[in-house]
JSON list of C-alpha atoms in Angstrom, two decimals:
[
{"chain": "A", "resi": 851, "resn": "MET", "atom": "CA", "xyz": [69.99, 93.52, 70.28]},
{"chain": "A", "resi": 852, "resn": "THR", "atom": "CA", "xyz": [70.40, 91.05, 68.19]},
{"chain": "A", "resi": 853, "resn": "PRO", "atom": "CA", "xyz": [72.40, 88.52, 69.35]},
{"chain": "A", "resi": 854, "resn": "ASP", "atom": "CA", "xyz": [75.21, 89.64, 67.08]},
{"chain": "A", "resi": 855, "resn": "ASP", "atom": "CA", "xyz": [75.25, 93.60, 69.17]},
{"chain": "A", "resi": 856, "resn": "LEU", "atom": "CA", "xyz": [75.16, 90.93, 72.86]},
{"chain": "A", "resi": 857, "resn": "ALA", "atom": "CA", "xyz": [78.16, 88.83, 71.33]},
{"chain": "A", "resi": 858, "resn": "GLN", "atom": "CA", "xyz": [79.67, 92.95, 70.64]},
{"chain": "A", "resi": 859, "resn": "LEU", "atom": "CA", "xyz": [78.85, 93.69, 74.45]},
{"chain": "A", "resi": 860, "resn": "HIS", "atom": "CA", "xyz": [79.72, 91.06, 76.00]},
{"chain": "A", "resi": 861, "resn": "ALA", "atom": "CA", "xyz": [82.92, 90.88, 74.60]},
{"chain": "A", "resi": 862, "resn": "ALA", "atom": "CA", "xyz": [83.88, 94.59, 75.02]},
{"chain": "A", "resi": 863, "resn": "ALA", "atom": "CA", "xyz": [82.20, 93.74, 79.16]},
{"chain": "A", "resi": 864, "resn": "PHE", "atom": "CA", "xyz": [84.56, 90.53, 79.88]},
{"chain": "A", "resi": 865, "resn": "GLU", "atom": "CA", "xyz": [88.09, 88.98, 79.55]},
{"chain": "A", "resi": 866, "resn": "PHE", "atom": "CA", "xyz": [87.26, 86.28, 81.80]},
{"chain": "A", "resi": 867, "resn": "PRO", "atom": "CA", "xyz": [85.34, 83.94, 81.33]},
{"chain": "A", "resi": 868, "resn": "ARG", "atom": "CA", "xyz": [85.39, 84.11, 77.90]},
{"chain": "A", "resi": 869, "resn": "PRO", "atom": "CA", "xyz": [82.44, 86.86, 76.26]},
{"chain": "A", "resi": 870, "resn": "TRP", "atom": "CA", "xyz": [80.02, 84.34, 74.41]},
{"chain": "A", "resi": 871, "resn": "SER", "atom": "CA", "xyz": [79.11, 84.17, 71.36]},
{"chain": "A", "resi": 872, "resn": "ALA", "atom": "CA", "xyz": [76.38, 85.52, 68.96]},
{"chain": "A", "resi": 873, "resn": "ALA", "atom": "CA", "xyz": [75.85, 81.85, 68.44]},
{"chain": "A", "resi": 874, "resn": "GLU", "atom": "CA", "xyz": [75.35, 81.41, 72.51]},
{"chain": "A", "resi": 875, "resn": "PHE", "atom": "CA", "xyz": [73.30, 83.77, 72.40]},
{"chain": "A", "resi": 876, "resn": "ALA", "atom": "CA", "xyz": [71.18, 83.65, 69.97]},
{"chain": "A", "resi": 877, "resn": "SER", "atom": "CA", "xyz": [70.57, 79.49, 70.86]},
{"chain": "A", "resi": 878, "resn": "LEU", "atom": "CA", "xyz": [70.10, 81.39, 74.46]},
{"chain": "A", "resi": 879, "resn": "LEU", "atom": "CA", "xyz": [67.67, 83.69, 73.35]},
{"chain": "A", "resi": 880, "resn": "ASP", "atom": "CA", "xyz": [65.46, 80.64, 72.48]},
{"chain": "A", "resi": 881, "resn": "GLY", "atom": "CA", "xyz": [66.34, 78.63, 75.47]},
{"chain": "A", "resi": 882, "resn": "ALA", "atom": "CA", "xyz": [61.94, 78.55, 77.76]},
{"chain": "A", "resi": 883, "resn": "GLY", "atom": "CA", "xyz": [61.49, 81.46, 80.25]},
{"chain": "A", "resi": 884, "resn": "THR", "atom": "CA", "xyz": [64.61, 84.01, 78.35]},
{"chain": "A", "resi": 885, "resn": "PHE", "atom": "CA", "xyz": [64.13, 86.67, 78.62]},
{"chain": "A", "resi": 886, "resn": "LEU", "atom": "CA", "xyz": [67.09, 89.53, 78.20]},
{"chain": "A", "resi": 887, "resn": "VAL", "atom": "CA", "xyz": [66.44, 94.08, 78.88]},
{"chain": "A", "resi": 888, "resn": "THR", "atom": "CA", "xyz": [68.36, 96.18, 77.61]},
{"chain": "A", "resi": 889, "resn": "GLU", "atom": "CA", "xyz": [69.28, 99.99, 77.71]},
{"chain": "A", "resi": 890, "resn": "PRO", "atom": "CA", "xyz": [71.90, 102.24, 76.05]},
{"chain": "A", "resi": 891, "resn": "GLY", "atom": "CA", "xyz": [75.49, 100.71, 76.95]},
{"chain": "A", "resi": 892, "resn": "GLY", "atom": "CA", "xyz": [74.12, 97.35, 78.81]},
{"chain": "A", "resi": 893, "resn": "PHE", "atom": "CA", "xyz": [71.84, 94.44, 79.40]},
{"chain": "A", "resi": 894, "resn": "ALA", "atom": "CA", "xyz": [70.80, 92.09, 81.18]},
{"chain": "A", "resi": 895, "resn": "LEU", "atom": "CA", "xyz": [69.70, 88.36, 80.19]},
{"chain": "A", "resi": 896, "resn": "GLY", "atom": "CA", "xyz": [67.89, 86.36, 82.38]},
{"chain": "A", "resi": 897, "resn": "ARG", "atom": "CA", "xyz": [65.48, 82.82, 83.32]},
{"chain": "A", "resi": 898, "resn": "ALA", "atom": "CA", "xyz": [62.28, 82.46, 84.61]},
{"chain": "A", "resi": 899, "resn": "ILE", "atom": "CA", "xyz": [61.61, 79.29, 85.17]},
{"chain": "A", "resi": 900, "resn": "ALA", "atom": "CA", "xyz": [59.13, 77.10, 88.22]},
{"chain": "A", "resi": 901, "resn": "GLY", "atom": "CA", "xyz": [59.28, 80.86, 90.22]},
{"chain": "A", "resi": 902, "resn": "GLU", "atom": "CA", "xyz": [62.99, 80.50, 89.98]},
{"chain": "A", "resi": 903, "resn": "ALA", "atom": "CA", "xyz": [64.69, 83.83, 88.61]},
{"chain": "A", "resi": 904, "resn": "GLU", "atom": "CA", "xyz": [68.54, 82.99, 87.29]},
{"chain": "A", "resi": 905, "resn": "LEU", "atom": "CA", "xyz": [70.59, 85.86, 85.72]},
{"chain": "A", "resi": 906, "resn": "LEU", "atom": "CA", "xyz": [72.81, 84.54, 82.66]},
{"chain": "A", "resi": 907, "resn": "THR", "atom": "CA", "xyz": [75.05, 88.00, 82.29]},
{"chain": "A", "resi": 908, "resn": "ILE", "atom": "CA", "xyz": [75.16, 91.39, 82.35]},
{"chain": "A", "resi": 909, "resn": "ALA", "atom": "CA", "xyz": [77.04, 93.62, 80.47]},
{"chain": "A", "resi": 910, "resn": "VAL", "atom": "CA", "xyz": [77.97, 97.55, 80.73]},
{"chain": "A", "resi": 911, "resn": "ASP", "atom": "CA", "xyz": [80.18, 98.76, 77.49]},
{"chain": "A", "resi": 912, "resn": "PRO", "atom": "CA", "xyz": [83.37, 99.79, 79.66]},
{"chain": "A", "resi": 913, "resn": "GLY", "atom": "CA", "xyz": [82.65, 103.45, 79.06]},
{"chain": "A", "resi": 914, "resn": "ALA", "atom": "CA", "xyz": [79.23, 102.98, 80.81]},
{"chain": "A", "resi": 915, "resn": "ARG", "atom": "CA", "xyz": [81.14, 102.34, 83.79]},
{"chain": "A", "resi": 916, "resn": "ARG", "atom": "CA", "xyz": [80.07, 103.32, 87.12]},
{"chain": "A", "resi": 917, "resn": "GLN", "atom": "CA", "xyz": [77.15, 105.65, 86.46]},
{"chain": "A", "resi": 918, "resn": "GLY", "atom": "CA", "xyz": [74.57, 102.98, 87.50]},
{"chain": "A", "resi": 919, "resn": "LEU", "atom": "CA", "xyz": [73.72, 101.35, 84.33]},
{"chain": "A", "resi": 920, "resn": "GLY", "atom": "CA", "xyz": [74.69, 97.74, 86.07]},
{"chain": "A", "resi": 921, "resn": "ALA", "atom": "CA", "xyz": [72.06, 98.92, 89.16]},
{"chain": "A", "resi": 922, "resn": "ARG", "atom": "CA", "xyz": [68.93, 99.11, 86.69]},
{"chain": "A", "resi": 923, "resn": "LEU", "atom": "CA", "xyz": [69.72, 96.20, 84.89]},
{"chain": "A", "resi": 924, "resn": "MET", "atom": "CA", "xyz": [69.02, 94.49, 88.44]},
{"chain": "A", "resi": 925, "resn": "GLN", "atom": "CA", "xyz": [66.67, 96.30, 89.05]},
{"chain": "A", "resi": 926, "resn": "THR", "atom": "CA", "xyz": [64.79, 95.37, 85.89]},
{"chain": "A", "resi": 927, "resn": "PHE", "atom": "CA", "xyz": [66.28, 92.14, 84.89]},
{"chain": "A", "resi": 928, "resn": "GLU", "atom": "CA", "xyz": [63.90, 91.42, 89.36]},
{"chain": "A", "resi": 929, "resn": "SER", "atom": "CA", "xyz": [60.76, 92.90, 88.06]},
{"chain": "A", "resi": 930, "resn": "GLU", "atom": "CA", "xyz": [60.35, 91.17, 84.92]},
{"chain": "A", "resi": 931, "resn": "ALA", "atom": "CA", "xyz": [61.58, 87.78, 86.76]},
{"chain": "A", "resi": 932, "resn": "ARG", "atom": "CA", "xyz": [59.27, 89.06, 89.70]},
{"chain": "A", "resi": 933, "resn": "THR", "atom": "CA", "xyz": [56.17, 89.26, 86.52]},
{"chain": "A", "resi": 934, "resn": "ARG", "atom": "CA", "xyz": [57.34, 85.93, 85.10]},
{"chain": "A", "resi": 935, "resn": "GLY", "atom": "CA", "xyz": [56.53, 84.60, 88.21]},
{"chain": "A", "resi": 936, "resn": "ALA", "atom": "CA", "xyz": [59.89, 83.79, 90.16]},
{"chain": "A", "resi": 937, "resn": "GLU", "atom": "CA", "xyz": [60.06, 84.14, 93.67]},
{"chain": "A", "resi": 938, "resn": "THR", "atom": "CA", "xyz": [64.50, 83.54, 94.37]},
{"chain": "A", "resi": 939, "resn": "ALA", "atom": "CA", "xyz": [66.61, 85.03, 92.13]},
{"chain": "A", "resi": 940, "resn": "PHE", "atom": "CA", "xyz": [70.16, 83.80, 91.41]},
{"chain": "A", "resi": 941, "resn": "LEU", "atom": "CA", "xyz": [73.70, 84.49, 89.91]},
{"chain": "A", "resi": 942, "resn": "GLU", "atom": "CA", "xyz": [76.84, 82.95, 89.32]},
{"chain": "A", "resi": 943, "resn": "VAL", "atom": "CA", "xyz": [80.10, 85.69, 89.76]},
{"chain": "A", "resi": 944, "resn": "ALA", "atom": "CA", "xyz": [83.64, 84.85, 89.81]},
{"chain": "A", "resi": 945, "resn": "ALA", "atom": "CA", "xyz": [85.53, 84.44, 92.99]},
{"chain": "A", "resi": 946, "resn": "THR", "atom": "CA", "xyz": [87.99, 87.59, 91.13]},
{"chain": "A", "resi": 947, "resn": "ASN", "atom": "CA", "xyz": [85.15, 90.14, 89.85]},
{"chain": "A", "resi": 948, "resn": "ALA", "atom": "CA", "xyz": [85.10, 92.63, 92.74]},
{"chain": "A", "resi": 949, "resn": "PRO", "atom": "CA", "xyz": [83.41, 95.32, 90.70]},
{"chain": "A", "resi": 950, "resn": "ALA", "atom": "CA", "xyz": [80.42, 92.71, 89.25]},
{"chain": "A", "resi": 951, "resn": "ILE", "atom": "CA", "xyz": [80.17, 91.43, 92.81]},
{"chain": "A", "resi": 952, "resn": "ALA", "atom": "CA", "xyz": [79.83, 94.75, 95.19]},
{"chain": "A", "resi": 953, "resn": "LEU", "atom": "CA", "xyz": [76.58, 95.30, 92.37]},
{"chain": "A", "resi": 954, "resn": "TYR", "atom": "CA", "xyz": [75.38, 92.17, 92.96]},
{"chain": "A", "resi": 955, "resn": "HIS", "atom": "CA", "xyz": [75.70, 93.10, 97.68]},
{"chain": "A", "resi": 956, "resn": "ARG", "atom": "CA", "xyz": [73.62, 96.77, 95.95]},
{"chain": "A", "resi": 957, "resn": "ALA", "atom": "CA", "xyz": [71.22, 94.54, 94.40]},
{"chain": "A", "resi": 958, "resn": "GLY", "atom": "CA", "xyz": [70.56, 92.89, 97.69]},
{"chain": "A", "resi": 959, "resn": "PHE", "atom": "CA", "xyz": [72.35, 89.71, 96.64]},
{"chain": "A", "resi": 960, "resn": "ALA", "atom": "CA", "xyz": [73.76, 87.09, 100.16]},
{"chain": "A", "resi": 961, "resn": "GLU", "atom": "CA", "xyz": [76.47, 84.65, 98.98]},
{"chain": "A", "resi": 962, "resn": "THR", "atom": "CA", "xyz": [74.89, 81.03, 99.24]},
{"chain": "A", "resi": 963, "resn": "GLY", "atom": "CA", "xyz": [77.79, 79.32, 98.18]},
{"chain": "A", "resi": 964, "resn": "ARG", "atom": "CA", "xyz": [81.20, 77.85, 96.33]},
{"chain": "A", "resi": 965, "resn": "ARG", "atom": "CA", "xyz": [82.38, 76.61, 93.44]},
{"chain": "A", "resi": 966, "resn": "ARG", "atom": "CA", "xyz": [86.17, 75.90, 94.09]},
{"chain": "A", "resi": 967, "resn": "GLY", "atom": "CA", "xyz": [88.47, 76.51, 91.28]},
{"chain": "A", "resi": 968, "resn": "TYR", "atom": "CA", "xyz": [84.65, 76.60, 89.32]},
{"chain": "A", "resi": 969, "resn": "TYR", "atom": "CA", "xyz": [86.40, 78.51, 87.14]},
{"chain": "A", "resi": 970, "resn": "ARG", "atom": "CA", "xyz": [90.19, 78.68, 84.48]},
{"chain": "A", "resi": 971, "resn": "LEU", "atom": "CA", "xyz": [91.67, 81.55, 83.97]},
{"chain": "A", "resi": 972, "resn": "PRO", "atom": "CA", "xyz": [94.35, 82.21, 80.31]},
{"chain": "A", "resi": 973, "resn": "ASP", "atom": "CA", "xyz": [96.74, 80.83, 82.57]},
{"chain": "A", "resi": 974, "resn": "GLY", "atom": "CA", "xyz": [95.06, 77.03, 83.42]},
{"chain": "A", "resi": 975, "resn": "LYS", "atom": "CA", "xyz": [94.77, 79.14, 87.72]},
{"chain": "A", "resi": 976, "resn": "PRO", "atom": "CA", "xyz": [91.24, 78.91, 88.67]},
{"chain": "A", "resi": 977, "resn": "VAL", "atom": "CA", "xyz": [89.75, 80.91, 89.91]},
{"chain": "A", "resi": 978, "resn": "ASP", "atom": "CA", "xyz": [86.16, 80.05, 92.77]},
{"chain": "A", "resi": 979, "resn": "ALA", "atom": "CA", "xyz": [83.02, 81.36, 91.29]},
{"chain": "A", "resi": 980, "resn": "CYS", "atom": "CA", "xyz": [80.54, 82.89, 94.44]},
{"chain": "A", "resi": 981, "resn": "LEU", "atom": "CA", "xyz": [76.96, 81.78, 94.25]},
{"chain": "A", "resi": 982, "resn": "PHE", "atom": "CA", "xyz": [74.46, 84.13, 95.32]},
{"chain": "A", "resi": 983, "resn": "SER", "atom": "CA", "xyz": [70.77, 84.61, 95.76]},
{"chain": "A", "resi": 984, "resn": "LYS", "atom": "CA", "xyz": [67.93, 86.91, 97.17]},
{"chain": "A", "resi": 985, "resn": "GLN", "atom": "CA", "xyz": [64.00, 86.90, 97.84]},
{"chain": "A", "resi": 986, "resn": "ILE", "atom": "CA", "xyz": [61.78, 88.61, 95.26]},
{"chain": "A", "resi": 987, "resn": "GLY", "atom": "CA", "xyz": [58.73, 88.40, 95.69]},
{"chain": "A", "resi": 988, "resn": "GLN", "atom": "CA", "xyz": [56.14, 86.75, 97.91]},
{"chain": "A", "resi": 989, "resn": "SER", "atom": "CA", "xyz": [55.00, 83.26, 97.80]},
{"chain": "A", "resi": 990, "resn": "ASP", "atom": "CA", "xyz": [51.18, 82.90, 97.58]},
{"chain": "A", "resi": 991, "resn": "GLY", "atom": "CA", "xyz": [50.57, 79.80, 99.30]},
{"chain": "A", "resi": 992, "resn": "THR", "atom": "CA", "xyz": [48.72, 78.03, 96.12]},
{"chain": "A", "resi": 993, "resn": "SER", "atom": "CA", "xyz": [51.98, 76.80, 95.15]},
{"chain": "A", "resi": 994, "resn": "PRO", "atom": "CA", "xyz": [52.32, 73.34, 95.81]}
]
């Protein structure tokens, strides 16, 4: 998927927080440790550095929802993160995004914190960011 494709799908999947632009995707894809996993109708963008993986965003086309695509993307994200040496994965999500929170719980993530009022709705109302994490690999004991 090109940055334009990613931005188009992200815009279809998100109204809040605001969808990311093609330029933002291009910049992220050029970053160290960044990786993209895709399936028709969806993608997950992550970054793995120093034993940690961050799910930057995941998007599923509204017409492809409730068919297991999000779960498959999460599994592929975790597998790729482990391949890149990650032992822990983390993410953040708006507290109002119940479908995403349910997906993350089903994938084994647990809420580990909150950023109060981190997001702002278009009307200015604050929304918390929920922080989630999950152990995805085992340390081999050789890391400092």
